[in-house]
Coordinates of C-alpha atoms in Angstrom, one line a residue:
M1 CA -2.8 -45.8 206.6
M2 CA 0.5 -44.3 206.6
P3 CA 3.1 -45.0 203.8
G4 CA 6.2 -46.3 204.5
R5 CA 9.3 -44.1 205.4
H6 CA 11.5 -42.8 202.8
R7 CA 15.0 -44.0 203.6
C8 CA 18.6 -43.9 202.6
G9 CA 20.2 -46.8 203.7
D10 CA 19.0 -47.2 207.4
D11 CA 18.3 -43.3 207.8
I12 CA 14.8 -41.9 207.5
I13 CA 15.3 -39.3 204.7
K14 CA 15.2 -36.0 206.2
V15 CA 13.6 -32.7 205.0
Y16 CA 14.5 -29.0 205.6
V17 CA 11.5 -26.7 205.2
F18 CA 12.3 -22.9 204.4
D19 CA 9.9 -20.3 203.6
I20 CA 10.7 -17.1 200.9
D21 CA 9.0 -14.3 202.6
G22 CA 11.1 -13.1 205.6
V23 CA 12.9 -16.1 205.9
L24 CA 15.3 -16.0 202.5
V25 CA 14.0 -12.4 201.3
D26 CA 13.7 -9.2 203.2
V27 CA 9.6 -7.9 202.1
S28 CA 9.4 -4.8 204.2
E29 CA 9.7 -2.7 201.2
R30 CA 7.2 -4.6 199.6
L31 CA 5.1 -4.5 203.1
R32 CA 5.3 -0.9 203.1
R33 CA 4.6 0.0 199.5
A34 CA 1.3 -2.7 199.7
K35 CA -0.2 -0.7 202.6
E36 CA 0.5 2.5 201.2
L37 CA -1.2 1.8 197.8
S38 CA -4.2 -0.2 199.0
E39 CA -5.5 2.3 201.6
G40 CA -6.7 0.2 204.3
S41 CA -8.5 -2.3 201.9
R42 CA -7.2 -5.8 203.0
E43 CA -8.5 -7.3 199.6
L44 CA -6.3 -4.7 197.7
F45 CA -3.4 -5.0 200.3
W46 CA -3.1 -8.8 199.1
K47 CA -3.5 -8.0 195.4
Y48 CA -0.5 -5.3 195.7
F49 CA 1.4 -7.8 198.2
F50 CA 1.7 -10.5 195.5
S51 CA 1.9 -8.5 192.8
K52 CA 4.9 -9.2 190.0
E53 CA 5.9 -5.3 190.6
L54 CA 6.1 -5.1 194.3
I55 CA 7.9 -8.7 194.5
E56 CA 11.1 -7.1 192.8
L57 CA 11.3 -4.7 195.6
D58 CA 12.4 -7.2 198.2
K59 CA 16.0 -7.6 199.1
P60 CA 18.1 -10.8 199.8
R61 CA 18.2 -11.8 203.6
D62 CA 21.8 -13.4 204.0
I63 CA 21.2 -15.4 206.9
G64 CA 18.4 -17.5 205.3
I65 CA 20.0 -18.0 202.2
R66 CA 23.4 -19.0 203.8
L67 CA 21.2 -21.6 206.2
L68 CA 19.3 -23.1 203.3
I69 CA 22.7 -23.6 201.2
D70 CA 24.2 -25.3 204.2
R71 CA 20.7 -27.5 204.6
L72 CA 21.3 -29.0 201.1
K73 CA 24.3 -31.1 202.3
M74 CA 22.6 -32.3 205.0
G75 CA 18.9 -33.7 203.1
L76 CA 16.2 -32.7 201.0
V77 CA 15.3 -28.9 201.0
A78 CA 11.5 -27.9 200.7
I79 CA 10.3 -24.3 200.2
V80 CA 6.9 -24.0 201.4
T81 CA 5.6 -20.6 200.8
G82 CA 2.0 -18.9 200.9
R83 CA 2.6 -17.2 197.8
P84 CA 0.1 -18.2 195.2
K85 CA 0.9 -20.8 192.5
S86 CA 0.3 -17.9 190.0
L87 CA 3.7 -16.5 191.0
Y88 CA 5.4 -19.8 190.2
Y89 CA 7.6 -18.7 187.1
I90 CA 8.4 -14.8 189.1
T91 CA 9.1 -17.2 192.3
L92 CA 12.0 -19.3 190.4
K93 CA 13.4 -15.9 188.6
Q94 CA 13.5 -14.3 192.1
L95 CA 15.4 -17.4 193.9
K96 CA 17.9 -17.4 191.1
A97 CA 18.6 -13.6 191.0
I98 CA 19.6 -14.2 194.6
N99 CA 21.6 -17.2 193.9
I100 CA 19.3 -20.1 195.5
P101 CA 20.1 -23.2 193.5
I102 CA 17.0 -24.2 192.5
E103 CA 18.0 -27.2 190.4
Q104 CA 18.7 -28.7 193.8
I105 CA 15.8 -27.7 195.6
W106 CA 13.8 -31.2 195.9
R107 CA 10.2 -29.1 195.6
I108 CA 8.1 -25.9 195.9
E109 CA 5.0 -25.9 197.9
M110 CA 2.7 -22.9 196.7
R111 CA -0.6 -21.6 197.7
R112 CA -3.3 -22.9 195.4
D113 CA -4.6 -19.5 193.4
G114 CA -7.8 -18.5 194.9
D115 CA -7.0 -20.1 198.7
Y116 CA -7.6 -17.2 201.0
R117 CA -7.0 -19.3 204.0
K118 CA -4.4 -17.7 206.4
S119 CA -0.8 -18.4 205.4
Y120 CA 0.3 -20.7 208.4
I121 CA -2.9 -22.8 207.3
V122 CA -1.8 -23.3 204.1
K123 CA 2.2 -24.1 205.1
L124 CA 1.0 -26.2 207.7
E125 CA -1.1 -28.4 205.4
R126 CA 1.6 -28.7 203.1
I127 CA 4.4 -29.6 205.3
L128 CA 1.9 -32.2 206.9
N129 CA 1.3 -33.9 203.3
I130 CA 5.3 -34.3 203.2
V131 CA 5.1 -36.2 206.3
Y132 CA 2.1 -38.1 205.3
E133 CA 4.4 -39.1 202.0
G134 CA 6.8 -40.7 204.7
Y135 CA 9.8 -37.8 205.1
E136 CA 10.9 -36.9 208.1
I137 CA 10.7 -32.9 208.8
A138 CA 14.3 -32.0 210.6
E139 CA 13.5 -28.3 210.8
I140 CA 11.2 -25.6 210.0
H141 CA 12.4 -22.0 208.8
D142 CA 9.7 -19.3 209.0
D143 CA 9.0 -15.3 210.1
E144 CA 5.5 -16.9 210.9
E145 CA 5.2 -17.9 215.1
E146 CA 1.8 -19.3 214.4
L147 CA 2.9 -21.7 212.0
L148 CA 5.5 -22.7 214.3
Y149 CA 3.8 -22.9 217.4
R150 CA 1.4 -25.3 215.4
A151 CA 4.1 -27.5 213.9
R152 CA 5.3 -28.0 217.2
I153 CA 2.1 -30.0 218.5
Y154 CA 1.9 -32.3 215.2
L155 CA 5.9 -32.1 215.1
P156 CA 7.4 -32.3 218.1
K157 CA 11.0 -33.5 217.1
T158 CA 11.2 -31.2 214.4
R159 CA 13.7 -28.1 215.1
L160 CA 11.7 -24.8 214.6
Y161 CA 13.4 -21.4 213.5
L162 CA 12.0 -18.3 213.7
H163 CA 13.2 -15.6 211.7
K164 CA 12.9 -12.1 212.4
N165 CA 14.7 -9.0 211.0
D166 CA 18.6 -10.1 210.4
S167 CA 18.2 -13.2 213.4
V168 CA 17.1 -16.5 213.7
I169 CA 15.9 -17.9 217.1
E170 CA 15.6 -21.3 217.6
L171 CA 12.0 -22.0 219.3
F172 CA 11.2 -24.7 222.1
S173 CA 15.0 -26.3 221.9
K174 CA 13.9 -28.4 224.6
K175 CA 11.9 -31.3 224.2
L176 CA 8.0 -31.3 224.4
W177 CA 7.7 -34.3 226.2

């Protein structure tokens, strides 16, 4: 049974979803170093990519940060990331360092430690859990096309934004049906 919709007056509360890596921060240097250090080992790559030391190489993505701050005025903001929960405190520190007002972030959803499923699967599951709780997802901001394509199937009215390099592209600006 679907729970009731969360409302503010007559309006259903809207949630704006943002990823971190590739949306709020540029991970290109972390990606490069993780590839270099892992010498082709996939397991080592992920170990290095999610290491606290390499996360410090990330740079703020101004466009993603500006959009998140703007959406704080429009509804609830949820951060849904593929990062493991073991990085929760380093993630909070990083978000504070790039001037994200974390006290205004409604929730931060992270991958369970030891969950090695593909990032788009983990993030879509977390997003759909928010919907199941009775909230409406107004927008999803992510750098992973696969997530956005799959989200479109379940959330045809949600606006989907692909973040690449220094730009943001709204996908599927026309209604699905």
